[in-house]
Coordinates of C-alpha atoms in Angstrom, one line a residue:
M17 CA 0.1 -0.5 -0.2
R18 CA 1.7 3.3 -0.7
H19 CA -0.9 6.5 0.6
V20 CA -2.7 6.4 2.7
V21 CA -4.7 9.7 3.3
L22 CA -6.8 10.0 6.6
N23 CA -9.5 12.4 7.0
A24 CA -9.4 14.7 9.6
L25 CA -12.1 17.8 9.2
W26 CA -13.5 17.6 11.9
L27 CA -11.0 18.4 13.5
D28 CA -10.6 21.4 15.8
P29 CA -7.9 21.2 18.2
A30 CA -8.7 21.4 22.7
A31 CA -12.3 20.6 21.6
S32 CA -12.6 17.5 19.3
G33 CA -12.5 15.4 22.7
G34 CA -13.0 11.5 22.2
P35 CA -11.9 11.9 18.1
E36 CA -8.6 14.0 18.3
T37 CA -7.5 11.6 20.8
Y38 CA -8.2 8.5 18.2
L39 CA -6.1 10.6 15.8
R40 CA -3.2 11.0 17.6
G41 CA -2.7 7.9 19.2
L42 CA -3.5 6.2 16.0
A43 CA -1.8 8.2 12.6
P44 CA 1.0 7.8 14.8
A45 CA 0.6 4.2 15.1
L46 CA 0.3 3.2 12.2
A47 CA 3.2 5.9 10.0
E48 CA 5.5 3.6 12.6
A49 CA 4.4 0.5 10.9
H50 CA 4.3 1.4 8.0
P51 CA 7.6 3.6 6.9
R52 CA 7.4 2.5 3.3
T53 CA 3.8 4.4 3.2
R54 CA 3.0 7.6 3.0
F55 CA 0.6 9.2 5.4
T56 CA -1.6 12.5 4.6
V57 CA -3.5 14.4 7.6
V58 CA -6.4 16.6 5.9
T59 CA -7.4 18.8 8.1
T60 CA -8.5 22.2 9.3
P61 CA -6.5 25.0 9.2
S62 CA -7.2 25.8 12.8
G63 CA -6.0 21.1 12.8
A64 CA -2.7 21.6 10.4
R65 CA -1.6 24.2 12.6
A66 CA -1.7 22.7 15.7
L67 CA -0.4 19.2 13.9
R68 CA 2.7 20.7 13.1
D69 CA 3.4 22.0 15.8
D70 CA 3.6 18.7 17.4
G71 CA 6.5 18.1 14.9
W72 CA 4.0 15.1 13.6
E73 CA 5.8 16.9 9.9
P74 CA 7.5 15.0 7.6
R75 CA 6.7 11.6 8.6
L76 CA 3.2 12.8 8.8
A77 CA 2.1 14.6 5.7
V78 CA 0.0 17.5 6.8
R79 CA -2.6 19.3 4.1
A80 CA -5.2 22.0 5.6
L81 CA -9.0 22.3 3.5
P82 CA -10.6 26.1 3.7
C83 CA -12.8 24.7 6.6
E84 CA -13.7 24.5 10.2
D85 CA -15.1 22.2 11.9
G86 CA -18.3 25.4 12.8
Q87 CA -18.5 26.2 8.7
R88 CA -21.3 23.8 7.8
L89 CA -21.7 24.2 4.7
R90 CA -18.1 24.6 3.6
R91 CA -17.1 21.6 5.5
Q92 CA -20.2 20.0 3.7
V93 CA -18.4 21.0 0.1
A94 CA -14.6 20.2 1.6
E95 CA -15.2 17.0 2.7
Q96 CA -18.1 15.2 -0.5
L97 CA -16.2 17.2 -3.6
V98 CA -13.3 18.4 -2.9
L99 CA -11.4 15.6 0.0
P100 CA -13.0 12.5 -2.6
A101 CA -11.0 14.9 -6.2
L102 CA -8.1 15.7 -3.4
A103 CA -7.5 11.2 -2.3
R104 CA -8.0 10.8 -6.6
R105 CA -5.3 13.5 -6.7
L106 CA -3.2 12.5 -4.4
G107 CA -3.6 8.6 -5.6
A108 CA -4.5 7.3 -2.0
D109 CA -5.6 4.0 -1.8
V110 CA -7.8 4.6 1.2
L111 CA -8.9 7.7 2.9
H112 CA -9.5 6.2 6.0
S113 CA -12.5 9.2 7.7
T114 CA -11.6 9.0 11.1
A115 CA -14.8 10.4 13.0
S116 CA -17.8 8.5 11.7
V117 CA -18.9 12.5 9.4
A118 CA -17.8 11.7 5.7
P119 CA -17.8 11.6 1.4
I120 CA -20.8 9.3 0.9
R121 CA -19.2 8.1 -2.2
V122 CA -14.8 8.8 -3.5
P123 CA -14.5 7.1 -6.3
G124 CA -11.1 5.4 -7.3
V125 CA -9.8 4.4 -3.7
A126 CA -11.2 2.7 -0.9
H127 CA -12.7 4.4 1.4
V128 CA -12.5 3.0 5.6
I129 CA -14.9 4.9 7.8
T130 CA -14.5 4.3 11.6
L131 CA -18.3 5.2 12.6
H132 CA -16.9 6.0 16.7
D133 CA -20.7 5.3 18.3
V134 CA -24.7 6.3 17.3
T135 CA -24.9 8.2 20.7
F136 CA -25.8 12.1 19.1
F137 CA -28.8 9.9 17.0
R138 CA -30.3 8.5 20.1
R139 CA -30.1 11.8 22.7
R140 CA -29.9 15.3 21.3
T141 CA -27.1 17.5 21.9
F142 CA -26.9 19.7 18.2
G143 CA -30.4 21.2 17.0
A144 CA -32.6 19.3 15.4
V145 CA -31.1 20.5 12.2
T146 CA -27.5 19.8 12.2
T147 CA -28.7 15.9 13.4
F148 CA -31.0 15.1 10.9
G149 CA -28.0 16.4 8.5
M150 CA -25.5 14.3 9.8
R151 CA -27.4 10.9 10.1
Q152 CA -28.2 11.6 7.3
V153 CA -24.3 12.1 5.8
V154 CA -23.2 9.0 7.9
A155 CA -25.9 6.7 6.9
R156 CA -25.6 7.5 3.4
A157 CA -21.8 6.9 3.6
A158 CA -21.3 4.0 5.6
R159 CA -23.4 1.5 3.1
H160 CA -21.0 3.1 0.6
A161 CA -17.9 2.7 2.1
D162 CA -15.6 -0.5 1.6
G163 CA -15.1 -1.3 4.9
L164 CA -16.3 0.2 8.5
I165 CA -14.5 0.5 11.4
T166 CA -15.6 0.5 15.5
A167 CA -14.7 0.1 18.6
A168 CA -16.1 -1.5 20.7
A169 CA -18.6 -5.0 20.1
A170 CA -21.2 -3.4 21.8
A171 CA -20.8 -0.1 20.2
R172 CA -21.1 -2.0 16.8
D173 CA -24.4 -3.0 17.3
E174 CA -25.8 0.0 18.4
I175 CA -24.6 1.7 15.4
C176 CA -26.2 -1.7 13.4
S177 CA -29.7 -1.6 15.5
E178 CA -29.9 2.9 14.7
L179 CA -28.5 3.1 10.6
G180 CA -29.0 -0.3 9.6
L181 CA -26.3 -2.0 8.4
R182 CA -24.4 -5.5 8.0
P183 CA -22.4 -6.4 11.5
S184 CA -20.7 -8.8 8.8
A185 CA -19.7 -5.0 7.8
F186 CA -17.1 -4.3 10.2
A187 CA -14.0 -4.2 11.9
I188 CA -13.6 -4.4 15.3
V189 CA -10.9 -2.6 16.6
P190 CA -10.3 -1.9 19.6
H191 CA -8.4 1.8 20.7
G192 CA -5.4 2.4 23.2
A193 CA -3.9 4.7 25.7
D194 CA -1.3 6.8 26.1
P195 CA 1.3 6.1 28.8
P196 CA 1.3 7.6 31.4
A197 CA 5.4 8.6 31.0
E198 CA 5.1 10.3 27.4
V199 CA 3.9 13.7 29.8
A200 CA 5.8 14.6 33.0
P201 CA 2.9 15.8 34.7
A202 CA 2.5 18.2 37.7
P203 CA 3.9 18.3 41.3
E204 CA 1.5 17.2 43.3
H205 CA 1.8 20.2 45.4
E206 CA 1.1 22.4 42.6
I207 CA -1.9 20.2 41.1
R208 CA -4.0 21.1 44.4
A209 CA -2.7 24.6 45.0
R210 CA -3.4 25.5 41.0
Y211 CA -7.4 24.1 41.0
A212 CA -8.3 24.4 45.2
L213 CA -6.8 20.8 46.7
D214 CA -6.1 21.2 49.4
G215 CA -7.3 18.6 51.7
A216 CA -9.4 17.9 49.5
R217 CA -10.4 13.7 48.6
V218 CA -10.2 14.0 44.7
V219 CA -12.8 12.6 42.1
V220 CA -11.6 13.1 38.0
C221 CA -14.0 13.1 35.2
V222 CA -12.1 13.6 32.4
A223 CA -15.3 14.4 29.0
A224 CA -16.4 17.2 27.3
K225 CA -19.3 18.8 28.9
R226 CA -22.5 17.0 27.0
P227 CA -25.7 16.0 27.9
H228 CA -25.0 12.3 26.8
K229 CA -22.1 13.1 29.4
N230 CA -24.1 13.1 31.9
Q231 CA -21.6 15.0 34.2
E232 CA -24.9 15.6 36.0
V233 CA -26.1 12.7 37.9
L234 CA -22.1 13.4 39.4
V235 CA -22.8 16.8 40.4
R236 CA -26.0 15.4 42.4
A237 CA -24.4 12.9 43.8
M238 CA -21.6 15.6 45.6
A239 CA -24.6 16.9 47.7
L240 CA -23.9 12.6 48.9
L241 CA -21.0 13.2 49.6
D242 CA -18.4 13.9 52.6
D243 CA -17.4 17.2 52.5
D244 CA -14.1 16.6 51.9
V245 CA -14.9 15.5 48.2
V246 CA -14.3 17.5 45.8
L247 CA -15.5 16.5 42.0
V248 CA -12.7 18.1 39.3
L249 CA -14.6 18.4 35.8
A250 CA -12.0 18.3 33.2
G251 CA -13.1 18.6 29.6
H252 CA -14.2 21.2 27.4
P253 CA -17.2 23.4 28.4
E254 CA -20.3 23.3 25.7
P255 CA -24.6 24.9 26.5
Y256 CA -24.6 21.7 28.9
D257 CA -21.9 23.4 30.6
A258 CA -24.0 26.6 32.6
H259 CA -26.7 23.7 33.3
L260 CA -24.0 22.4 35.6
R261 CA -23.1 25.4 36.9
E262 CA -27.3 25.8 37.9
V263 CA -27.3 22.8 39.8
A264 CA -24.9 22.8 41.3
A265 CA -25.2 26.4 42.4
T266 CA -28.8 24.8 44.0
L267 CA -28.0 21.9 45.4
G268 CA -24.6 24.3 46.8
V269 CA -22.2 21.5 46.3
D270 CA -21.3 24.3 43.2
A271 CA -17.7 25.3 46.3
R272 CA -16.5 21.6 45.9
I273 CA -16.4 21.1 41.8
R274 CA -13.7 22.3 39.7
F275 CA -15.3 23.5 36.5
T276 CA -11.6 23.4 35.1
D277 CA -13.1 23.0 31.1
Y278 CA -9.3 22.2 29.2
V279 CA -6.5 20.9 30.8
P280 CA -3.5 21.5 29.5
P281 CA -1.0 17.4 29.6
R282 CA 1.3 18.7 31.9
D283 CA -1.7 18.7 34.7
L284 CA -4.1 16.5 33.7
E285 CA -0.8 13.9 34.3
G286 CA -0.5 15.8 37.8
L287 CA -4.4 15.6 37.9
W288 CA -4.8 11.6 37.7
R289 CA -1.6 11.6 40.2
V290 CA -4.1 12.9 42.5
A291 CA -7.7 11.3 41.9
G292 CA -9.2 9.2 44.9
C293 CA -11.6 7.9 41.8
A294 CA -12.0 8.7 37.8
A295 CA -15.5 9.1 37.8
F296 CA -17.2 8.5 33.7
P297 CA -21.3 9.0 34.3
T298 CA -22.1 8.2 30.5
L299 CA -25.0 7.4 28.7
G300 CA -24.2 6.3 25.8
E301 CA -20.5 5.7 24.4
G302 CA -18.0 4.2 21.8
F303 CA -14.8 2.6 23.1
G304 CA -13.6 5.2 26.3
I305 CA -10.4 6.5 25.7
P306 CA -10.4 8.5 29.3
L307 CA -11.7 4.7 31.2
V308 CA -8.6 3.3 29.4
E309 CA -6.2 6.0 30.9
A310 CA -7.9 5.6 34.2
M311 CA -6.7 2.1 34.8
I312 CA -3.8 2.1 32.8
R313 CA -2.3 5.0 35.8
G314 CA -3.5 2.8 38.4
V315 CA -6.3 5.3 39.3
G316 CA -9.7 3.5 40.8
V317 CA -12.8 3.9 38.9
A318 CA -16.6 4.3 39.3
A319 CA -19.1 4.2 35.8
S320 CA -21.8 4.0 33.7
D321 CA -23.2 0.6 33.8
I322 CA -23.9 0.6 30.6
P323 CA -22.6 -2.4 28.1
V324 CA -19.0 -0.1 25.8
L325 CA -17.7 0.2 29.3
R326 CA -18.2 -2.9 31.0
E327 CA -16.3 -4.9 27.2
V328 CA -13.8 -2.3 28.4
G329 CA -13.4 -2.2 31.7
G330 CA -14.3 -5.8 33.0
D331 CA -14.0 -6.2 36.3
V332 CA -12.0 -3.0 36.9
P333 CA -14.8 -0.6 37.9
R334 CA -17.1 -0.8 39.7
Y335 CA -20.4 -0.1 37.9
F336 CA -23.4 2.6 39.0
D337 CA -27.1 3.0 37.1
P338 CA -25.8 6.8 35.5
H339 CA -29.7 7.7 36.6
A340 CA -29.3 7.2 40.1
P341 CA -26.9 10.0 41.7
I342 CA -27.4 8.0 45.3
A343 CA -25.6 5.2 42.9
A344 CA -23.1 7.1 42.3
A345 CA -21.8 8.1 45.3
D346 CA -22.2 4.7 46.8
A347 CA -19.5 4.0 44.5
I348 CA -17.3 7.0 44.0
R349 CA -17.6 5.8 48.2
A350 CA -16.5 3.4 47.4
T351 CA -14.4 2.8 45.6
L352 CA -12.1 6.2 47.6
A353 CA -12.3 4.0 50.7
D354 CA -10.8 0.9 48.8
A355 CA -7.0 1.8 48.6
D356 CA -6.2 -0.4 46.1
A357 CA -9.0 -0.5 43.8
G358 CA -6.8 1.0 41.3
E359 CA -4.2 -1.9 41.2
P360 CA -6.5 -4.8 38.5
G361 CA -6.5 -1.1 36.3
P362 CA -2.7 -1.7 34.9
A363 CA -4.0 -5.2 34.1
R364 CA -6.4 -4.6 32.1
A365 CA -5.9 -1.4 30.3
A366 CA -2.3 -3.3 28.3
R367 CA -4.8 -4.6 26.1
F368 CA -5.5 -1.4 24.4
T369 CA -2.7 0.0 22.7
W370 CA -2.3 1.2 19.5
A371 CA 0.3 -0.5 18.5
A372 CA -1.9 -3.0 18.1
A373 CA -5.0 -0.4 17.0
A374 CA -2.4 0.1 13.9
D375 CA -2.7 -3.7 12.6
G376 CA -6.4 -4.1 13.0
T377 CA -6.7 -0.3 11.2
W378 CA -4.2 -1.7 8.5
E379 CA -5.9 -5.2 8.6
A380 CA -9.2 -3.1 7.6
Y381 CA -7.8 -1.1 4.5
E382 CA -6.1 -4.5 3.0
R383 CA -9.6 -5.7 3.4
A384 CA -11.7 -2.6 2.1
C385 CA -8.8 -2.8 -1.5
T386 CA -9.1 -6.6 -2.3
S387 CA -13.5 -6.5 -1.8
R388 CA -14.0 -3.2 -4.5

């Protein structure tokens, strides 16, 4: 295989959440595993600047098309018309659309799509018009694709049920997680001072603030936990953030919640080090990379009792009903009290590596090429 083009026209640096983590983990692993293959990442101008600043070139070529993620019409033109033509002009063997939304047709090039989940179609996050448009594009592109990838069998089953796709069309390729040694953590005393955590038992939730991430159940659980427990909500703020703040103020727990928004990698590593519990209350997920990131660092976990997190986390987390603040509080309380809660995490997380993800993705590319 001579040339693979990666579609990252969704990239809004530091705001793209899981798909950005996926791209940043998978693309370098693919390049390392296949040094004779040319890889080109096609992205937004802001995405291109961020990737170049992080040293992606020359091993991975980076090209920008004139659209940002929020520019709907420009992105549609770029993704549906300009990108397929560019892939053909570059002589690409494979175009891999890495975050669900993709060109509907890609003549002359094998097209692989990673469908992360269908949460946005099941739980309102965007406006009705945007959601309807996304659904049409995602479903039609998936039906015309030469290969489909998702990260968990539970996610595949939800996608197939929602969009009417065949399970046999999918390759299950679990995501990986970066080893903690790659980023030196900020010292504990700095983290506790910077985020006002002195003397606190710390619960960390890493997720964009969107309704399906369900941070509200954690906010409500805080009213049931001891006063020395502090919740850190680390993630890009969206309109749901204002709702969370309102609920916290109404319950009188706002002084014990840190709305930190985006956290730099060094600080995030420091927060993992001080955390007594990592909490993941999501209502829907395609994989749950932060769950693996917590496990690999040996942090005890309290997580939603949903099929995909059971598939990824196994027996490591304490699971709770994501609709029940009492259950969430019980799981968090038990995790904080268990000094060995995180001990089985690294062994479980060790099965999820970006090298393995690259191998599975490459196999999907080869099948897509032979199926044309």
